[in-house]
Amino acid sequence: MPDFCKVALPLPLPKTFDYRVPAGMPAAPGCRVKVPWGRRSLTGVVTELSDRSEVEEPRPLEALLDPRPVVPAAMLEFTRWVAQYYLAGWGEVLPLACPPLWKGRAETWARAADAEALRAFALGLPARQEKSRGALLRLAGSGSLPLAELKSLGLSAPAWRRVQELGWASRQERAAPPPETEAEASGAVELGEARPDLTPAQAGALEEVRGALKAGDAAAFLLHGVTGSGKTEVYLRALEEALDLGGGAIVLVPEISLTPQTLGRFSRRFPGRVAVLHSGLSARERAASFSALASGRARVALGPRSALFTPVRNLKLLVVDEESEPSYKQESAPRYHARDAALVRARREGAVALLGSATPSFESFQNCRLGKLKLLRMPDRVAGRALPRFHFIDLAGPAGEEGSQAGFLSRPLKEAVSARLEAGEQSLLFLNRRGFAPVLSCARCGQALQCPHCSISLTYHLQKPFGFSGPGESPGGAGQGPWMLCHLCGHARRPPRFCPEPGCAPSKGLMRVSGAGTQRLEEELRRLFPSARLLRVDRDTAGEKAFHEKVGRMMRSGEVDILVGTQMIAKGLDFPNLTLVGVVNADAGLQFPDFRAAERSFQLLVQVAGRGGRGEKPGEVWVQSRMPQHPCLQAASRQDFEEFFRAEVAERRDLGYPPFGRLAALILRSRDKDKALDQALRLARLLESARARLGLKGISVLGPAPSPLVRVQGWWRYRLLVKSGDSGALHRLLDPLAFEFKPSGGYLAVDVDPISFL
Ligand code: ADP
Ligand code: ZN
């Protein structure tokens, strides 16, 4: 037994630390340990055992937290790559690959007392309980399973109670986690939904993916299919193939589309084999998902970006749905991009990567042109359905004039909604701003009410959303009447009647609201269409658990005529009777201070338009804009990504921005404005001299400049941007400088391949 080990600790440092392994402690690489750190202790992961230590007299490990390794060897290597590439500590990345630590050792298990009866009961469950059915069939097949695992598969409490009452299953407290049971061999569960016949485009795409899976090539594909072209069906068939080959798979989806609708499609097709991971799971459930995947009992991990780090066995396929979604980038350390890291994991483990989108990212599309990804096209919707037709309403022209008097809907859009109501069809109105109005300002001096901690104005809300607390209120109290809220830090206050500015004299001006948010749009719609049934979806309404399920149910059962909401409703939803999509303000996103503003607007517009006309009836899109001739809007109206890419990409190339160059953002934060700027200037000088010393070419340091949101929660933020022709030079410049730079009175955040520029 080696006497020493190296431990990765959750610190922003590019190294591991040596400790002594006490005699008899079976520490192994991939186990978590508690170690002394100064006068405290920290939890880290053993990365290596060794016979000698690089330091004299290393301190001993305090405790071994995992009796067996929880991080497989390949995952240790992969997390090390992620840490190096994103300039984070290895020990900052490793927690992503670890199941939560058990609080206690006792665990509740479910045991099948009468497997036959249980199976018959499960098969008799109605279709709407298919998750319980899958879970119970799984239990019948394996004899006993952790209850948490069954619940993560969707076993409902009533179904579980019922089978216990009938005596066909029982619960057991087990003192310790059981030895890993092998995945049971043969099909306990062969019950799924009907598989549609593939369209020729789907079949063509699948053929390529299947070929690579069969050949064991670590090929990578970009599936570019318009909205409604049936990309999900291609993923499902590719998963079937991977599983048939005895492999496992990971399916990454944006958190926002982790809806019951999506989950249902996957778990119905592979009952009992899908482990879902999302932020709503308890520690116990999450641990159960990890253990099911590690043992091979579950073969598919489905979840948001962090699901990339699950210990799926014999990984054969890695799907990244909606690969251009910004939520794949983590905006806190470690700032990894799950799509890019997925390509690396797939290559290392010999798995096929399948990225999909209706609106590919420029990075991925450029990778197709360079031959790093293979492009698969599905240019048409399934079953000969048409893409929705676009109409523009020029808000700068007569229609807009008319509209602005009445409110936020121009006459043509109102008429279009009316026509749907008469036809008994559904409309979706999209406005990417929650709250009632984005600004409350003084009628006399014009000053808008600002957040005292952030450099943005407060948003006027008709009520305080759940979870916010204002002065003199307990958190969670709904608080009657209007509130002003900061969307960055959550600061809440009552709206003042008169201008609070000391300079606003002699008599204070009255405050008034301007601009529109979803609440105000909802109010206007109620006035315009008093008999219509409205449903608003934004972060303020979505706090409720199972909200997505409710929205889906209400839309499908026809209880809703008009769906109003933010980007929460722009993606992924599939409602056959929805035939009109109205975009209330298409210009908002185009004015963002970000070189990807047009790309994002294009994506959002194409996505939201794609919600319409997905059933038998064709869809229409009405877009309100002050610049309807903008190339981004025009390309979106034709849903022509490649045209848009060609138009936009020249400018990117000239500026050396992604996908042609690499960026890293360095953000200096301090409570003190001058300190933040001073430290940013000092770092800029250090980078300049390092660049000269290393003789690096084709790399430049831009800034410092104040971030567009220069102040957030009381922190001042200045940003440097390092731009490089290739990532090698970028890393040579930043490593180890980024780790070694110690700002006085502040913090440095390093963001490699940044997505957000706020
Ligand atoms: P996308 O993800 O490309 O927007 P989906 O996978 O959601 O598209 O498919 C759109 C709709 O078409 C879904 O309702 C799906 O069930 C249906 N569909 C997919 N493939 C087929 C097919 N081959 N035949 C008939 N319907 C299909
Ligand atoms: Zn604030």
PDB file of N, CA and C in Angstrom, residues 475-549:
ATOM      1  N   PRO A 475     -39.719  37.029   3.958  1.00  0.00           N
ATOM      2  CA  PRO A 475     -39.530  36.479   2.614  1.00  0.00           C
ATOM      3  C   PRO A 475     -40.694  35.568   2.261  1.00  0.00           C
ATOM      4  N   GLY A 476     -41.068  35.601   1.021  1.00  0.00           N
ATOM      5  CA  GLY A 476     -42.121  34.702   0.588  1.00  0.00           C
ATOM      6  C   GLY A 476     -43.505  35.322   0.674  1.00  0.00           C
ATOM      7  N   GLY A 477     -43.685  36.335   1.515  1.00  0.00           N
ATOM      8  CA  GLY A 477     -44.974  37.001   1.582  1.00  0.00           C
ATOM      9  C   GLY A 477     -45.258  37.639   0.249  1.00  0.00           C
ATOM     10  N   ALA A 478     -46.461  37.432  -0.293  1.00  0.00           N
ATOM     11  CA  ALA A 478     -46.721  37.915  -1.641  1.00  0.00           C
ATOM     12  C   ALA A 478     -46.793  39.436  -1.682  1.00  0.00           C
ATOM     13  N   GLY A 479     -47.247  40.079  -0.607  1.00  0.00           N
ATOM     14  CA  GLY A 479     -47.256  41.543  -0.576  1.00  0.00           C
ATOM     15  C   GLY A 479     -48.184  42.130  -1.618  1.00  0.00           C
ATOM     16  N   GLN A 480     -49.306  42.667  -1.189  1.00  0.00           N
ATOM     17  CA  GLN A 480     -50.271  43.244  -2.120  1.00  0.00           C
ATOM     18  C   GLN A 480     -49.715  44.513  -2.746  1.00  0.00           C
ATOM     19  N   GLY A 481     -50.183  44.794  -3.961  1.00  0.00           N
ATOM     20  CA  GLY A 481     -49.839  46.050  -4.607  1.00  0.00           C
ATOM     21  C   GLY A 481     -48.495  45.991  -5.296  1.00  0.00           C
ATOM     22  N   PRO A 482     -48.176  47.059  -6.039  1.00  0.00           N
ATOM     23  CA  PRO A 482     -46.989  47.043  -6.891  1.00  0.00           C
ATOM     24  C   PRO A 482     -45.663  47.100  -6.133  1.00  0.00           C
ATOM     25  N   TRP A 483     -44.648  46.542  -6.742  1.00  0.00           N
ATOM     26  CA  TRP A 483     -43.296  46.541  -6.205  1.00  0.00           C
ATOM     27  C   TRP A 483     -42.305  46.871  -7.310  1.00  0.00           C
ATOM     28  N   MET A 484     -41.200  47.479  -6.912  1.00  0.00           N
ATOM     29  CA  MET A 484     -40.076  47.692  -7.828  1.00  0.00           C
ATOM     30  C   MET A 484     -39.029  46.630  -7.497  1.00  0.00           C
ATOM     31  N   LEU A 485     -38.594  45.915  -8.518  1.00  0.00           N
ATOM     32  CA  LEU A 485     -37.646  44.823  -8.278  1.00  0.00           C
ATOM     33  C   LEU A 485     -36.413  44.957  -9.163  1.00  0.00           C
ATOM     34  N   CYS A 486     -35.263  44.570  -8.600  1.00  0.00           N
ATOM     35  CA  CYS A 486     -34.049  44.496  -9.403  1.00  0.00           C
ATOM     36  C   CYS A 486     -33.910  43.076  -9.938  1.00  0.00           C
ATOM     37  N   HIS A 487     -33.812  42.939 -11.253  1.00  0.00           N
ATOM     38  CA  HIS A 487     -33.725  41.607 -11.842  1.00  0.00           C
ATOM     39  C   HIS A 487     -32.322  41.004 -11.719  1.00  0.00           C
ATOM     40  N   LEU A 488     -31.376  41.798 -11.243  1.00  0.00           N
ATOM     41  CA  LEU A 488     -30.035  41.256 -11.049  1.00  0.00           C
ATOM     42  C   LEU A 488     -29.815  40.764  -9.630  1.00  0.00           C
ATOM     43  N   CYS A 489     -30.198  41.592  -8.646  1.00  0.00           N
ATOM     44  CA  CYS A 489     -29.842  41.215  -7.275  1.00  0.00           C
ATOM     45  C   CYS A 489     -31.064  40.947  -6.407  1.00  0.00           C
ATOM     46  N   GLY A 490     -32.259  41.201  -6.923  1.00  0.00           N
ATOM     47  CA  GLY A 490     -33.445  40.906  -6.141  1.00  0.00           C
ATOM     48  C   GLY A 490     -33.867  42.009  -5.178  1.00  0.00           C
ATOM     49  N   HIS A 491     -33.171  43.134  -5.189  1.00  0.00           N
ATOM     50  CA  HIS A 491     -33.580  44.254  -4.338  1.00  0.00           C
ATOM     51  C   HIS A 491     -35.030  44.609  -4.627  1.00  0.00           C
ATOM     52  N   ALA A 492     -35.819  44.826  -3.568  1.00  0.00           N
ATOM     53  CA  ALA A 492     -37.241  45.130  -3.741  1.00  0.00           C
ATOM     54  C   ALA A 492     -37.636  46.347  -2.911  1.00  0.00           C
ATOM     55  N   ARG A 493     -38.450  47.216  -3.473  1.00  0.00           N
ATOM     56  CA  ARG A 493     -38.992  48.335  -2.709  1.00  0.00           C
ATOM     57  C   ARG A 493     -40.340  48.729  -3.321  1.00  0.00           C
ATOM     58  N   ARG A 494     -41.122  49.491  -2.537  1.00  0.00           N
ATOM     59  CA  ARG A 494     -42.379  50.012  -3.061  1.00  0.00           C
ATOM     60  C   ARG A 494     -42.074  51.139  -4.039  1.00  0.00           C
ATOM     61  N   PRO A 495     -42.897  51.302  -5.081  1.00  0.00           N
ATOM     62  CA  PRO A 495     -42.650  52.433  -5.988  1.00  0.00           C
ATOM     63  C   PRO A 495     -42.972  53.757  -5.299  1.00  0.00           C
ATOM     64  N   PRO A 496     -42.081  54.730  -5.400  1.00  0.00           N
ATOM     65  CA  PRO A 496     -42.389  56.038  -4.822  1.00  0.00           C
ATOM     66  C   PRO A 496     -43.406  56.761  -5.715  1.00  0.00           C
ATOM     67  N   ARG A 497     -44.252  57.589  -5.097  1.00  0.00           N
ATOM     68  CA  ARG A 497     -45.206  58.364  -5.905  1.00  0.00           C
ATOM     69  C   ARG A 497     -44.501  59.556  -6.554  1.00  0.00           C
ATOM     70  N   PHE A 498     -43.584  60.144  -5.769  1.00  0.00           N
ATOM     71  CA  PHE A 498     -42.873  61.332  -6.259  1.00  0.00           C
ATOM     72  C   PHE A 498     -41.399  61.019  -6.442  1.00  0.00           C
ATOM     73  N   CYS A 499     -40.742  61.820  -7.263  1.00  0.00           N
ATOM     74  CA  CYS A 499     -39.338  61.603  -7.575  1.00  0.00           C
ATOM     75  C   CYS A 499     -38.462  61.700  -6.326  1.00  0.00           C
ATOM     76  N   PRO A 500     -37.643  60.658  -6.055  1.00  0.00           N
ATOM     77  CA  PRO A 500     -36.796  60.689  -4.868  1.00  0.00           C
ATOM     78  C   PRO A 500     -35.480  61.445  -5.075  1.00  0.00           C
ATOM     79  N   GLU A 501     -35.208  61.938  -6.282  1.00  0.00           N
ATOM     80  CA  GLU A 501     -33.934  62.615  -6.549  1.00  0.00           C
ATOM     81  C   GLU A 501     -33.866  63.924  -5.769  1.00  0.00           C
ATOM     82  N   PRO A 502     -32.779  64.111  -5.038  1.00  0.00           N
ATOM     83  CA  PRO A 502     -32.649  65.364  -4.285  1.00  0.00           C
ATOM     84  C   PRO A 502     -32.646  66.578  -5.216  1.00  0.00           C
ATOM     85  N   GLY A 503     -32.134  66.404  -6.421  1.00  0.00           N
ATOM     86  CA  GLY A 503     -32.024  67.528  -7.344  1.00  0.00           C
ATOM     87  C   GLY A 503     -33.334  67.911  -8.017  1.00  0.00           C
ATOM     88  N   CYS A 504     -34.361  67.079  -7.868  1.00  0.00           N
ATOM     89  CA  CYS A 504     -35.615  67.330  -8.587  1.00  0.00           C
ATOM     90  C   CYS A 504     -36.449  68.338  -7.814  1.00  0.00           C
ATOM     91  N   ALA A 505     -36.271  69.605  -8.134  1.00  0.00           N
ATOM     92  CA  ALA A 505     -36.938  70.677  -7.394  1.00  0.00           C
ATOM     93  C   ALA A 505     -37.483  71.686  -8.408  1.00  0.00           C
ATOM     94  N   PRO A 506     -38.270  72.626  -8.075  1.00  0.00           N
ATOM     95  CA  PRO A 506     -38.733  72.953  -6.715  1.00  0.00           C
ATOM     96  C   PRO A 506     -39.772  71.955  -6.197  1.00  0.00           C
ATOM     97  N   SER A 507     -40.735  71.554  -7.042  1.00  0.00           N
ATOM     98  CA  SER A 507     -41.657  70.547  -6.510  1.00  0.00           C
ATOM     99  C   SER A 507     -41.362  69.242  -7.210  1.00  0.00           C
ATOM    100  N   LYS A 508     -41.357  68.161  -6.463  1.00  0.00           N
ATOM    101  CA  LYS A 508     -41.002  66.850  -6.984  1.00  0.00           C
ATOM    102  C   LYS A 508     -41.973  66.409  -8.079  1.00  0.00           C
ATOM    103  N   GLY A 509     -41.429  65.787  -9.148  1.00  0.00           N
ATOM    104  CA  GLY A 509     -42.282  65.297 -10.221  1.00  0.00           C
ATOM    105  C   GLY A 509     -42.967  63.991  -9.832  1.00  0.00           C
ATOM    106  N   LEU A 510     -44.075  63.701 -10.502  1.00  0.00           N
ATOM    107  CA  LEU A 510     -44.763  62.423 -10.314  1.00  0.00           C
ATOM    108  C   LEU A 510     -44.011  61.328 -11.070  1.00  0.00           C
ATOM    109  N   MET A 511     -43.983  60.137 -10.515  1.00  0.00           N
ATOM    110  CA  MET A 511     -43.330  59.025 -11.204  1.00  0.00           C
ATOM    111  C   MET A 511     -44.336  58.351 -12.145  1.00  0.00           C
ATOM    112  N   ARG A 512     -43.854  57.914 -13.312  1.00  0.00           N
ATOM    113  CA  ARG A 512     -44.745  57.188 -14.224  1.00  0.00           C
ATOM    114  C   ARG A 512     -43.990  56.036 -14.905  1.00  0.00           C
ATOM    115  N   VAL A 513     -44.747  55.027 -15.293  1.00  0.00           N
ATOM    116  CA  VAL A 513     -44.113  53.854 -15.903  1.00  0.00           C
ATOM    117  C   VAL A 513     -43.995  54.026 -17.417  1.00  0.00           C
ATOM    118  N   SER A 514     -42.982  53.406 -18.000  1.00  0.00           N
ATOM    119  CA  SER A 514     -42.929  53.360 -19.460  1.00  0.00           C
ATOM    120  C   SER A 514     -42.344  52.033 -19.916  1.00  0.00           C
ATOM    121  N   GLY A 515     -42.639  51.674 -21.175  1.00  0.00           N
ATOM    122  CA  GLY A 515     -42.195  50.397 -21.725  1.00  0.00           C
ATOM    123  C   GLY A 515     -43.148  49.283 -21.318  1.00  0.00           C
ATOM    124  N   ALA A 516     -42.929  48.112 -21.892  1.00  0.00           N
ATOM    125  CA  ALA A 516     -43.846  47.011 -21.609  1.00  0.00           C
ATOM    126  C   ALA A 516     -43.122  45.767 -21.152  1.00  0.00           C
ATOM    127  N   GLY A 517     -43.700  45.126 -20.167  1.00  0.00           N
ATOM    128  CA  GLY A 517     -43.276  43.795 -19.758  1.00  0.00           C
ATOM    129  C   GLY A 517     -44.459  42.856 -19.930  1.00  0.00           C
ATOM    130  N   THR A 518     -44.238  41.579 -19.624  1.00  0.00           N
ATOM    131  CA  THR A 518     -45.300  40.588 -19.876  1.00  0.00           C
ATOM    132  C   THR A 518     -46.575  40.869 -19.075  1.00  0.00           C
ATOM    133  N   GLN A 519     -46.422  41.421 -17.858  1.00  0.00           N
ATOM    134  CA  GLN A 519     -47.632  41.698 -17.064  1.00  0.00           C
ATOM    135  C   GLN A 519     -48.489  42.757 -17.749  1.00  0.00           C
ATOM    136  N   ARG A 520     -47.816  43.770 -18.309  1.00  0.00           N
ATOM    137  CA  ARG A 520     -48.555  44.849 -18.945  1.00  0.00           C
ATOM    138  C   ARG A 520     -49.197  44.352 -20.246  1.00  0.00           C
ATOM    139  N   LEU A 521     -48.468  43.495 -20.937  1.00  0.00           N
ATOM    140  CA  LEU A 521     -49.018  42.907 -22.162  1.00  0.00           C
ATOM    141  C   LEU A 521     -50.250  42.075 -21.832  1.00  0.00           C
ATOM    142  N   GLU A 522     -50.149  41.314 -20.745  1.00  0.00           N
ATOM    143  CA  GLU A 522     -51.287  40.502 -20.323  1.00  0.00           C
ATOM    144  C   GLU A 522     -52.488  41.393 -20.034  1.00  0.00           C
ATOM    145  N   GLU A 523     -52.238  42.513 -19.345  1.00  0.00           N
ATOM    146  CA  GLU A 523     -53.323  43.425 -18.998  1.00  0.00           C
ATOM    147  C   GLU A 523     -53.985  43.982 -20.261  1.00  0.00           C
ATOM    148  N   GLU A 524     -53.141  44.365 -21.235  1.00  0.00           N
ATOM    149  CA  GLU A 524     -53.697  44.906 -22.470  1.00  0.00           C
ATOM    150  C   GLU A 524     -54.517  43.846 -23.203  1.00  0.00           C
ATOM    151  N   LEU A 525     -54.027  42.613 -23.200  1.00  0.00           N
ATOM    152  CA  LEU A 525     -54.768  41.549 -23.885  1.00  0.00           C
ATOM    153  C   LEU A 525     -56.118  41.292 -23.227  1.00  0.00           C
ATOM    154  N   ARG A 526     -56.147  41.392 -21.900  1.00  0.00           N
ATOM    155  CA  ARG A 526     -57.415  41.194 -21.193  1.00  0.00           C
ATOM    156  C   ARG A 526     -58.419  42.271 -21.590  1.00  0.00           C
ATOM    157  N   ARG A 527     -57.905  43.464 -21.797  1.00  0.00           N
ATOM    158  CA  ARG A 527     -58.782  44.576 -22.185  1.00  0.00           C
ATOM    159  C   ARG A 527     -59.272  44.370 -23.624  1.00  0.00           C
ATOM    160  N   LEU A 528     -58.334  43.967 -24.501  1.00  0.00           N
ATOM    161  CA  LEU A 528     -58.689  43.819 -25.918  1.00  0.00           C
ATOM    162  C   LEU A 528     -59.583  42.607 -26.172  1.00  0.00           C
ATOM    163  N   PHE A 529     -59.293  41.521 -25.464  1.00  0.00           N
ATOM    164  CA  PHE A 529     -60.022  40.268 -25.704  1.00  0.00           C
ATOM    165  C   PHE A 529     -60.573  39.745 -24.386  1.00  0.00           C
ATOM    166  N   PRO A 530     -61.636  40.396 -23.886  1.00  0.00           N
ATOM    167  CA  PRO A 530     -62.091  40.071 -22.528  1.00  0.00           C
ATOM    168  C   PRO A 530     -62.535  38.617 -22.369  1.00  0.00           C
ATOM    169  N   SER A 531     -62.989  37.986 -23.441  1.00  0.00           N
ATOM    170  CA  SER A 531     -63.486  36.627 -23.240  1.00  0.00           C
ATOM    171  C   SER A 531     -62.405  35.567 -23.487  1.00  0.00           C
ATOM    172  N   ALA A 532     -61.223  35.988 -23.949  1.00  0.00           N
ATOM    173  CA  ALA A 532     -60.176  35.003 -24.242  1.00  0.00           C
ATOM    174  C   ALA A 532     -59.571  34.472 -22.946  1.00  0.00           C
ATOM    175  N   ARG A 533     -59.130  33.202 -22.979  1.00  0.00           N
ATOM    176  CA  ARG A 533     -58.478  32.618 -21.801  1.00  0.00           C
ATOM    177  C   ARG A 533     -56.959  32.747 -21.962  1.00  0.00           C
ATOM    178  N   LEU A 534     -56.372  33.488 -21.013  1.00  0.00           N
ATOM    179  CA  LEU A 534     -54.955  33.844 -21.113  1.00  0.00           C
ATOM    180  C   LEU A 534     -54.112  33.049 -20.138  1.00  0.00           C
ATOM    181  N   LEU A 535     -52.873  32.759 -20.535  1.00  0.00           N
ATOM    182  CA  LEU A 535     -51.926  32.174 -19.593  1.00  0.00           C
ATOM    183  C   LEU A 535     -50.583  32.856 -19.785  1.00  0.00           C
ATOM    184  N   ARG A 536     -50.053  33.384 -18.677  1.00  0.00           N
ATOM    185  CA  ARG A 536     -48.757  34.069 -18.762  1.00  0.00           C
ATOM    186  C   ARG A 536     -47.674  33.169 -18.182  1.00  0.00           C
ATOM    187  N   VAL A 537     -46.547  33.082 -18.872  1.00  0.00           N
ATOM    188  CA  VAL A 537     -45.429  32.251 -18.406  1.00  0.00           C
ATOM    189  C   VAL A 537     -44.150  33.075 -18.403  1.00  0.00           C
ATOM    190  N   ASP A 538     -43.628  33.326 -17.229  1.00  0.00           N
ATOM    191  CA  ASP A 538     -42.311  33.949 -17.117  1.00  0.00           C
ATOM    192  C   ASP A 538     -41.735  33.530 -15.776  1.00  0.00           C
ATOM    193  N   ARG A 539     -40.585  34.055 -15.409  1.00  0.00           N
ATOM    194  CA  ARG A 539     -39.969  33.570 -14.163  1.00  0.00           C
ATOM    195  C   ARG A 539     -40.824  33.885 -12.943  1.00  0.00           C
ATOM    196  N   ASP A 540     -41.694  34.903 -13.057  1.00  0.00           N
ATOM    197  CA  ASP A 540     -42.525  35.253 -11.909  1.00  0.00           C
ATOM    198  C   ASP A 540     -43.662  34.265 -11.698  1.00  0.00           C
ATOM    199  N   THR A 541     -44.141  33.658 -12.784  1.00  0.00           N
ATOM    200  CA  THR A 541     -45.252  32.725 -12.627  1.00  0.00           C
ATOM    201  C   THR A 541     -44.746  31.298 -12.498  1.00  0.00           C
ATOM    202  N   ALA A 542     -43.490  31.076 -12.886  1.00  0.00           N
ATOM    203  CA  ALA A 542     -43.023  29.700 -13.008  1.00  0.00           C
ATOM    204  C   ALA A 542     -42.447  29.143 -11.716  1.00  0.00           C
ATOM    205  N   GLY A 543     -42.544  29.890 -10.613  1.00  0.00           N
ATOM    206  CA  GLY A 543     -41.984  29.426  -9.354  1.00  0.00           C
ATOM    207  C   GLY A 543     -42.639  28.135  -8.882  1.00  0.00           C
ATOM    208  N   GLU A 544     -43.919  28.037  -9.189  1.00  0.00           N
ATOM    209  CA  GLU A 544     -44.703  26.892  -8.769  1.00  0.00           C
ATOM    210  C   GLU A 544     -44.104  25.584  -9.289  1.00  0.00           C
ATOM    211  N   LYS A 545     -44.121  24.571  -8.449  1.00  0.00           N
ATOM    212  CA  LYS A 545     -43.617  23.271  -8.877  1.00  0.00           C
ATOM    213  C   LYS A 545     -44.553  22.697  -9.946  1.00  0.00           C
ATOM    214  N   ALA A 546     -44.013  21.918 -10.826  1.00  0.00           N
ATOM    215  CA  ALA A 546     -44.814  21.267 -11.871  1.00  0.00           C
ATOM    216  C   ALA A 546     -45.510  22.275 -12.764  1.00  0.00           C
ATOM    217  N   PHE A 547     -44.969  23.497 -12.815  1.00  0.00           N
ATOM    218  CA  PHE A 547     -45.619  24.525 -13.618  1.00  0.00           C
ATOM    219  C   PHE A 547     -45.621  24.150 -15.097  1.00  0.00           C
ATOM    220  N   HIS A 548     -44.485  23.633 -15.555  1.00  0.00           N
ATOM    221  CA  HIS A 548     -44.395  23.273 -16.969  1.00  0.00           C
ATOM    222  C   HIS A 548     -45.433  22.237 -17.349  1.00  0.00           C
ATOM    223  N   GLU A 549     -45.609  21.296 -16.421  1.00  0.00           N
ATOM    224  CA  GLU A 549     -46.577  20.243 -16.664  1.00  0.00           C
ATOM    225  C   GLU A 549     -47.957  20.851 -16.849  1.00  0.00           C
TER     226      GLU A 549
END
